[in-house]
Amino acid sequence: MISAVTALLQHHVDAGIVPGAVAALGHADASPELVTAGVVAPGGDPMPADAIMRITSMTKVVTAVAALRLVEAGRIGLDDSLAAWLPELARPRVLSSPTAELDDTVPAARPITLRHLLTNTSGYGMILTDSPLQRAMTANGTGAGPEPVSLGADAWLARLTELPLAFQPGEGWRYHHSFGILGVLLSRLTGGSVDDHLAEDLFGPLGMTDTGHSVPTEKLGRLPAAYRLTETGLVETEPAGGGFYAGPPPFDVSHAELVSTAGDYLRFLRLLTGGGVVDGVRLLSTAHVTALVTDRVPAAAKTAESFFPGFWDGSGWGFGVAVESTGPHPGRYGWSGGLGTDFFVDPDGTVGILLTQVEMGDLTWPLFEAFQQLR
């Protein structure tokens, strides 16, 4: 299997799809070997197995676990109103329809809860069709895209909550922004830095020594360059050892996403495949792990305009992960990151991690699709 992974990565490096990559495939308890190919940047050093990668939306399940640990500590309930910690959410208005004018609103029928954030059903999220709300989010800097966040956490949340919800909490589904709000919630619940809380409460116990919201200066040699693949080739968006994630962030990034390594992320996945137990230590209840990897989205919320075409065909969403219900891998859960990362977990404990730093798109997706078929 290692040779098959190596061959797949090398083929796509040779084809110019990615400069380099790190991957792992195997049973979580067997500590799958890390496989590398290519370089950190064209003309640069070989890609190291411990490369620190921008994992973007693979962050979502990590913060979901952190939130569930706070639930188990009695700090918050899944169905508690968030207004006590996030007063910006105290009195939201809701569009009469997702494409209505911004002043065509009604009061929210119920408070926004932690469960709504974990399931992307808060009413906030990416709007993929042209509408007044989509244009307003673009104008005020709260639209989502491949670029790093440009506002501090409090400023971002203030701008986001100036706008109405696309739907009543719990009655629709939109991607992404609920997990930015979750990051701010974690910060306010714990009364300090999200990085400090994650390091103490989750990353420390799991031995995830290279995961956080930025790469320390002394580790910048392990941060590959980032790219966008176009019809004419790779375009660098962040240099090796540089860019937004290099060194201390310029503002509070509680709402932003993590960097990590394949080795660290394997340790995190062992928590899930072990039912909440790693190396004999329980960090999360089996009940919450089961809830996390089970589809939690009502059928009525799985509308065609809520996400990319075909997403709901045989798939659902748990707490930070997509869950496959039909197709070639029923029971598989996982998710991708927009800067070219992906993971999956099968019911038998097989895990796959593929980390590149080339934005997801039509030209790069065949690599990830082929990786997901390897067994």
Short mmCIF file of C-alpha atoms in Angstrom, two decimals:
data_model
loop_
_atom_site.label_atom_id
_atom_site.label_comp_id
_atom_site.label_asym_id
_atom_site.label_seq_id
_atom_site.Cartn_x
_atom_site.Cartn_y
_atom_site.Cartn_z
CA MET A 1 0.00 0.00 0.00
CA ILE A 2 2.88 2.35 0.76
CA SER A 3 4.23 1.78 -2.74
CA ALA A 4 0.80 2.57 -4.21
CA VAL A 5 0.63 5.84 -2.26
CA THR A 6 4.18 6.75 -3.24
CA ALA A 7 3.45 6.03 -6.90
CA LEU A 8 0.28 8.14 -6.80
CA LEU A 9 2.04 11.11 -5.22
CA GLN A 10 5.06 10.91 -7.52
CA HIS A 11 2.85 10.72 -10.60
CA HIS A 12 1.12 13.97 -9.68
CA VAL A 13 4.41 15.64 -8.75
CA ASP A 14 5.86 14.64 -12.13
CA ALA A 15 2.74 15.95 -13.87
CA GLY A 16 3.15 19.37 -12.21
CA ILE A 17 -0.12 19.12 -10.27
CA VAL A 18 1.60 19.55 -6.89
CA PRO A 19 5.24 20.40 -6.07
CA GLY A 20 5.17 18.00 -3.12
CA ALA A 21 2.93 16.12 -0.72
CA VAL A 22 2.77 14.09 2.48
CA ALA A 23 0.35 11.19 2.92
CA ALA A 24 -0.53 8.37 5.28
CA LEU A 25 -2.84 5.42 4.71
CA GLY A 26 -3.52 2.45 6.98
CA HIS A 27 -5.15 1.38 10.21
CA ALA A 28 -4.98 4.11 12.82
CA ASP A 29 -3.73 1.82 15.60
CA ALA A 30 -0.87 0.59 13.41
CA SER A 31 0.62 4.11 13.12
CA PRO A 32 0.65 4.27 9.31
CA GLU A 33 3.96 5.24 7.74
CA LEU A 34 4.21 8.78 6.40
CA VAL A 35 4.97 8.91 2.67
CA THR A 36 6.43 11.96 0.95
CA ALA A 37 7.11 13.06 -2.60
CA GLY A 38 8.43 16.18 -4.28
CA VAL A 39 9.68 19.38 -2.74
CA VAL A 40 8.52 22.23 -0.49
CA ALA A 41 8.76 24.59 -3.48
CA PRO A 42 10.11 24.23 -7.02
CA GLY A 43 13.87 24.17 -6.74
CA GLY A 44 13.63 23.84 -2.96
CA ASP A 45 14.33 21.16 -0.38
CA PRO A 46 12.64 17.74 -0.45
CA MET A 47 9.23 17.66 1.23
CA PRO A 48 9.82 16.52 4.83
CA ALA A 49 7.50 14.03 6.51
CA ASP A 50 6.98 16.55 9.31
CA ALA A 51 6.07 19.45 7.00
CA ILE A 52 3.73 21.89 8.73
CA MET A 53 0.74 22.37 6.45
CA ARG A 54 -2.11 24.88 6.28
CA ILE A 55 -4.99 22.46 6.92
CA THR A 56 -7.82 25.05 6.68
CA SER A 57 -11.21 23.29 6.98
CA MET A 58 -9.71 20.12 8.48
CA THR A 59 -9.68 22.41 11.52
CA LYS A 60 -13.46 22.10 11.91
CA VAL A 61 -13.53 18.65 13.45
CA VAL A 62 -10.68 19.61 15.79
CA THR A 63 -12.59 22.58 17.22
CA ALA A 64 -15.71 20.39 17.35
CA VAL A 65 -13.87 17.97 19.66
CA ALA A 66 -12.59 20.89 21.75
CA ALA A 67 -16.16 22.16 22.13
CA LEU A 68 -17.50 18.73 23.09
CA ARG A 69 -14.84 18.47 25.78
CA LEU A 70 -16.19 21.70 27.24
CA VAL A 71 -19.69 20.21 27.13
CA GLU A 72 -18.42 17.22 29.08
CA ALA A 73 -16.72 19.55 31.56
CA GLY A 74 -20.09 21.21 32.22
CA ARG A 75 -19.03 24.56 30.78
CA ILE A 76 -21.78 24.70 28.14
CA GLY A 77 -24.64 22.57 26.82
CA LEU A 78 -25.22 21.59 23.21
CA ASP A 79 -28.58 23.34 23.24
CA ASP A 80 -27.69 26.37 25.38
CA SER A 81 -28.20 29.82 23.89
CA LEU A 82 -24.84 31.35 22.99
CA ALA A 83 -25.88 34.90 23.84
CA ALA A 84 -24.28 34.79 27.30
CA TRP A 85 -20.83 34.47 25.68
CA LEU A 86 -21.59 35.98 22.28
CA PRO A 87 -23.95 38.93 22.87
CA GLU A 88 -23.61 39.73 19.16
CA LEU A 89 -25.97 36.77 18.62
CA ALA A 90 -28.58 37.89 21.17
CA ARG A 91 -31.24 39.25 18.81
CA PRO A 92 -30.61 38.09 15.24
CA ARG A 93 -32.92 38.95 12.39
CA VAL A 94 -33.72 36.38 9.70
CA LEU A 95 -34.34 36.99 6.02
CA SER A 96 -37.86 36.12 4.88
CA SER A 97 -36.11 34.00 2.23
CA PRO A 98 -32.40 33.45 1.51
CA THR A 99 -32.53 35.76 -1.53
CA ALA A 100 -34.66 38.52 0.05
CA GLU A 101 -33.56 42.13 0.42
CA LEU A 102 -31.58 42.76 3.58
CA ASP A 103 -34.40 44.72 5.25
CA ASP A 104 -36.98 42.00 4.59
CA THR A 105 -36.55 40.18 7.90
CA VAL A 106 -38.33 38.66 10.86
CA PRO A 107 -37.04 37.94 14.38
CA ALA A 108 -35.26 34.64 14.99
CA ALA A 109 -37.69 32.03 16.23
CA ARG A 110 -35.16 30.49 18.61
CA PRO A 111 -31.67 31.24 19.94
CA ILE A 112 -28.52 30.06 18.19
CA THR A 113 -26.93 27.14 20.06
CA LEU A 114 -23.69 25.20 20.06
CA ARG A 115 -25.47 22.38 18.23
CA HIS A 116 -26.33 24.83 15.43
CA LEU A 117 -22.67 25.80 15.09
CA LEU A 118 -21.42 22.21 14.99
CA THR A 119 -23.96 21.26 12.31
CA ASN A 120 -23.62 24.43 10.16
CA THR A 121 -27.29 25.24 10.82
CA SER A 122 -26.86 28.54 12.67
CA GLY A 123 -28.16 30.68 9.79
CA TYR A 124 -24.69 32.08 9.00
CA GLY A 125 -22.55 30.65 6.22
CA MET A 126 -21.35 30.74 2.63
CA ILE A 127 -23.89 31.99 0.10
CA LEU A 128 -23.16 30.41 -3.27
CA THR A 129 -25.85 32.12 -5.35
CA ASP A 130 -26.06 35.81 -6.17
CA SER A 131 -28.24 37.61 -3.63
CA PRO A 132 -28.26 40.78 -1.53
CA LEU A 133 -26.80 38.82 1.39
CA GLN A 134 -23.96 37.39 -0.68
CA ARG A 135 -23.07 40.84 -2.00
CA ALA A 136 -23.21 42.35 1.50
CA MET A 137 -20.89 39.68 2.90
CA THR A 138 -18.40 40.32 0.12
CA ALA A 139 -18.59 44.06 0.73
CA ASN A 140 -18.03 43.90 4.50
CA GLY A 141 -15.18 41.36 4.40
CA THR A 142 -17.02 38.34 5.79
CA GLY A 143 -17.26 36.29 2.60
CA ALA A 144 -15.31 33.02 2.59
CA GLY A 145 -12.54 32.13 0.16
CA PRO A 146 -9.00 30.78 -0.10
CA GLU A 147 -7.37 33.90 1.32
CA PRO A 148 -6.48 34.05 5.05
CA VAL A 149 -8.75 36.02 7.36
CA SER A 150 -8.25 39.77 7.12
CA LEU A 151 -10.08 40.87 10.28
CA GLY A 152 -9.50 40.14 13.94
CA ALA A 153 -11.99 37.79 15.58
CA ASP A 154 -14.13 40.40 17.34
CA ALA A 155 -14.24 42.69 14.31
CA TRP A 156 -15.12 39.76 12.04
CA LEU A 157 -17.96 38.66 14.31
CA ALA A 158 -19.27 42.21 14.64
CA ARG A 159 -19.42 42.61 10.87
CA LEU A 160 -20.96 39.18 10.33
CA THR A 161 -23.72 39.80 12.86
CA GLU A 162 -24.59 43.16 11.34
CA LEU A 163 -26.19 41.09 8.59
CA PRO A 164 -29.33 38.94 8.85
CA LEU A 165 -29.40 35.16 8.97
CA ALA A 166 -30.15 33.33 5.72
CA PHE A 167 -32.69 31.10 7.51
CA GLN A 168 -34.09 30.36 10.94
CA PRO A 169 -31.56 28.59 13.21
CA GLY A 170 -31.81 24.84 12.74
CA GLU A 171 -33.89 25.06 9.57
CA GLY A 172 -31.21 25.33 6.87
CA TRP A 173 -27.57 24.58 6.15
CA ARG A 174 -24.75 26.82 5.02
CA TYR A 175 -21.05 25.99 5.19
CA HIS A 176 -18.11 27.46 7.08
CA HIS A 177 -19.03 30.54 9.15
CA SER A 178 -20.53 28.61 12.07
CA PHE A 179 -17.07 27.23 12.79
CA GLY A 180 -15.51 30.68 12.76
CA ILE A 181 -18.11 31.65 15.36
CA LEU A 182 -17.24 28.45 17.26
CA GLY A 183 -13.62 29.56 17.50
CA VAL A 184 -14.68 32.89 19.02
CA LEU A 185 -16.98 31.02 21.41
CA LEU A 186 -14.12 28.80 22.57
CA SER A 187 -12.01 31.87 23.27
CA ARG A 188 -14.71 33.59 25.30
CA LEU A 189 -15.75 30.44 27.14
CA THR A 190 -12.19 29.77 28.30
CA GLY A 191 -11.31 33.42 28.87
CA GLY A 192 -8.06 33.46 26.93
CA SER A 193 -6.21 32.48 23.80
CA VAL A 194 -7.74 29.67 21.76
CA ASP A 195 -4.22 28.46 21.00
CA ASP A 196 -3.38 28.24 24.71
CA HIS A 197 -6.60 26.39 25.47
CA LEU A 198 -6.19 23.91 22.61
CA ALA A 199 -2.54 23.32 23.50
CA GLU A 200 -3.37 22.58 27.13
CA ASP A 201 -6.68 20.76 26.78
CA LEU A 202 -6.30 18.79 23.55
CA PHE A 203 -2.98 19.04 21.73
CA GLY A 204 -0.88 18.44 24.85
CA PRO A 205 -2.68 15.23 25.88
CA LEU A 206 -2.58 13.99 22.26
CA GLY A 207 1.09 14.87 21.69
CA MET A 208 0.26 17.23 18.81
CA THR A 209 3.35 19.40 19.16
CA ASP A 210 3.21 21.11 15.74
CA THR A 211 -0.47 22.16 15.59
CA GLY A 212 -1.71 25.69 16.17
CA HIS A 213 -2.86 28.85 14.43
CA SER A 214 0.65 29.79 13.27
CA VAL A 215 4.12 28.37 12.72
CA PRO A 216 6.75 29.48 15.26
CA THR A 217 9.79 31.22 13.82
CA GLU A 218 12.09 28.33 14.72
CA LYS A 219 9.94 25.91 12.66
CA LEU A 220 9.49 27.99 9.51
CA GLY A 221 11.86 25.76 7.56
CA ARG A 222 9.11 23.11 7.65
CA LEU A 223 6.37 25.35 6.15
CA PRO A 224 6.03 24.64 2.40
CA ALA A 225 4.97 27.21 -0.16
CA ALA A 226 1.29 27.47 -1.12
CA TYR A 227 -0.04 27.52 -4.67
CA ARG A 228 -3.02 27.89 -6.96
CA LEU A 229 -3.03 25.65 -10.04
CA THR A 230 -4.13 27.30 -13.28
CA GLU A 231 -4.27 26.09 -16.86
CA THR A 232 -0.80 27.58 -17.35
CA GLY A 233 0.75 26.09 -14.23
CA LEU A 234 1.32 26.73 -10.55
CA VAL A 235 1.02 30.26 -9.15
CA GLU A 236 2.61 30.82 -5.75
CA THR A 237 0.25 32.41 -3.19
CA GLU A 238 2.53 32.14 -0.13
CA PRO A 239 6.29 31.48 -0.10
CA ALA A 240 7.98 28.61 1.67
CA GLY A 241 8.61 29.67 5.26
CA GLY A 242 6.45 32.77 4.85
CA GLY A 243 2.97 34.15 4.45
CA PHE A 244 0.09 34.67 6.87
CA TYR A 245 0.81 31.64 9.06
CA ALA A 246 4.52 32.39 9.51
CA GLY A 247 5.26 33.70 12.99
CA PRO A 248 2.87 35.34 15.45
CA PRO A 249 -0.46 36.35 13.84
CA PRO A 250 -1.17 40.07 13.35
CA PHE A 251 -4.46 39.96 15.30
CA ASP A 252 -6.73 37.61 17.24
CA VAL A 253 -7.30 34.57 14.98
CA SER A 254 -9.75 32.67 17.17
CA HIS A 255 -12.03 32.46 14.12
CA ALA A 256 -9.26 31.26 11.80
CA GLU A 257 -7.86 27.85 10.91
CA LEU A 258 -4.94 25.71 11.95
CA VAL A 259 -1.63 24.45 10.69
CA SER A 260 -0.62 20.88 11.46
CA THR A 261 1.44 17.91 10.32
CA ALA A 262 0.39 14.49 9.07
CA GLY A 263 1.84 12.93 12.21
CA ASP A 264 -0.10 15.26 14.51
CA TYR A 265 -3.33 14.72 12.59
CA LEU A 266 -2.88 10.95 12.78
CA ARG A 267 -2.73 11.28 16.56
CA PHE A 268 -5.93 13.29 16.49
CA LEU A 269 -7.69 10.68 14.33
CA ARG A 270 -6.67 7.95 16.78
CA LEU A 271 -8.88 9.75 19.30
CA LEU A 272 -11.87 9.30 17.00
CA THR A 273 -11.11 5.73 15.88
CA GLY A 274 -10.53 4.80 19.52
CA GLY A 275 -13.99 5.97 20.55
CA GLY A 276 -12.55 8.87 22.52
CA VAL A 277 -9.64 6.99 24.09
CA VAL A 278 -5.96 7.39 23.14
CA ASP A 279 -3.17 5.37 24.79
CA GLY A 280 -5.56 4.28 27.53
CA VAL A 281 -6.68 7.84 28.38
CA ARG A 282 -10.26 8.89 27.72
CA LEU A 283 -10.50 12.40 26.28
CA LEU A 284 -14.06 12.26 24.90
CA SER A 285 -17.08 10.09 25.61
CA THR A 286 -18.00 7.35 23.18
CA ALA A 287 -21.47 8.92 22.90
CA HIS A 288 -20.03 12.23 21.71
CA VAL A 289 -17.68 10.53 19.24
CA THR A 290 -20.66 8.66 17.82
CA ALA A 291 -22.67 11.87 17.59
CA LEU A 292 -19.77 13.62 15.86
CA VAL A 293 -19.56 11.03 13.06
CA THR A 294 -23.33 10.62 12.53
CA ASP A 295 -25.40 12.71 10.10
CA ARG A 296 -27.14 15.43 12.16
CA VAL A 297 -28.69 17.56 9.42
CA PRO A 298 -32.48 17.43 8.92
CA ALA A 299 -33.54 16.29 5.46
CA ALA A 300 -35.43 19.55 4.91
CA ALA A 301 -32.18 21.51 5.31
CA LYS A 302 -30.36 19.58 2.57
CA THR A 303 -31.48 21.88 -0.22
CA ALA A 304 -29.83 22.14 -3.61
CA GLU A 305 -28.63 25.73 -3.09
CA SER A 306 -27.15 25.09 0.35
CA PHE A 307 -23.82 23.78 -1.00
CA PHE A 308 -22.10 22.52 -4.12
CA PRO A 309 -24.16 20.44 -6.56
CA GLY A 310 -24.47 16.80 -5.58
CA PHE A 311 -23.04 17.21 -2.07
CA TRP A 312 -26.10 15.75 -0.37
CA ASP A 313 -26.30 12.74 -2.71
CA GLY A 314 -25.45 9.99 -0.26
CA SER A 315 -23.75 12.33 2.23
CA GLY A 316 -24.62 14.05 5.47
CA TRP A 317 -22.88 16.22 8.04
CA GLY A 318 -22.07 15.39 11.66
CA PHE A 319 -20.10 17.70 13.96
CA GLY A 320 -17.33 19.03 11.71
CA VAL A 321 -17.21 16.14 9.24
CA ALA A 322 -19.08 14.87 6.20
CA VAL A 323 -20.54 11.38 6.59
CA GLU A 324 -21.12 9.01 3.66
CA SER A 325 -24.37 7.02 3.83
CA THR A 326 -24.25 5.33 0.42
CA GLY A 327 -21.78 4.75 -2.40
CA PRO A 328 -18.51 2.84 -2.33
CA HIS A 329 -17.60 3.80 1.26
CA PRO A 330 -20.71 3.78 3.48
CA GLY A 331 -19.90 4.92 6.99
CA ARG A 332 -16.74 6.78 5.92
CA TYR A 333 -16.37 10.25 7.40
CA GLY A 334 -13.87 13.00 6.74
CA TRP A 335 -13.34 16.38 5.18
CA SER A 336 -11.06 18.45 2.98
CA GLY A 337 -9.19 21.72 3.36
CA GLY A 338 -9.34 24.29 0.61
CA LEU A 339 -5.55 24.64 0.39
CA GLY A 340 -5.14 21.06 -0.77
CA THR A 341 -5.61 18.77 2.23
CA ASP A 342 -7.94 15.85 2.93
CA PHE A 343 -8.62 13.09 5.43
CA PHE A 344 -11.01 10.17 5.78
CA VAL A 345 -11.80 7.48 8.34
CA ASP A 346 -13.48 4.17 7.49
CA PRO A 347 -15.60 2.10 9.88
CA ASP A 348 -12.84 -0.51 10.17
CA GLY A 349 -10.39 2.08 11.51
CA THR A 350 -8.54 2.72 8.25
CA VAL A 351 -7.48 6.34 7.99
CA GLY A 352 -6.15 8.37 5.10
CA ILE A 353 -4.45 11.77 5.20
CA LEU A 354 -3.20 13.64 2.14
CA LEU A 355 -1.55 17.03 2.58
CA THR A 356 -0.53 19.24 -0.32
CA GLN A 357 -0.47 23.02 -0.45
CA VAL A 358 -2.20 23.55 -3.80
CA GLU A 359 -5.73 24.97 -3.65
CA MET A 360 -8.55 22.52 -4.26
CA GLY A 361 -10.06 22.78 -7.74
CA ASP A 362 -11.01 20.86 -10.83
CA LEU A 363 -7.35 20.37 -11.78
CA THR A 364 -6.27 19.02 -8.38
CA TRP A 365 -9.34 17.02 -7.35
CA PRO A 366 -8.38 13.87 -9.38
CA LEU A 367 -5.39 13.38 -7.04
CA PHE A 368 -7.60 13.39 -3.96
CA GLU A 369 -10.24 11.24 -5.62
CA ALA A 370 -7.61 8.64 -6.56
CA PHE A 371 -6.18 8.69 -3.03
CA GLN A 372 -9.62 8.07 -1.54
CA GLN A 373 -9.95 4.91 -3.66
CA LEU A 374 -6.69 3.33 -2.43
CA ARG A 375 -7.12 0.49 0.05
#
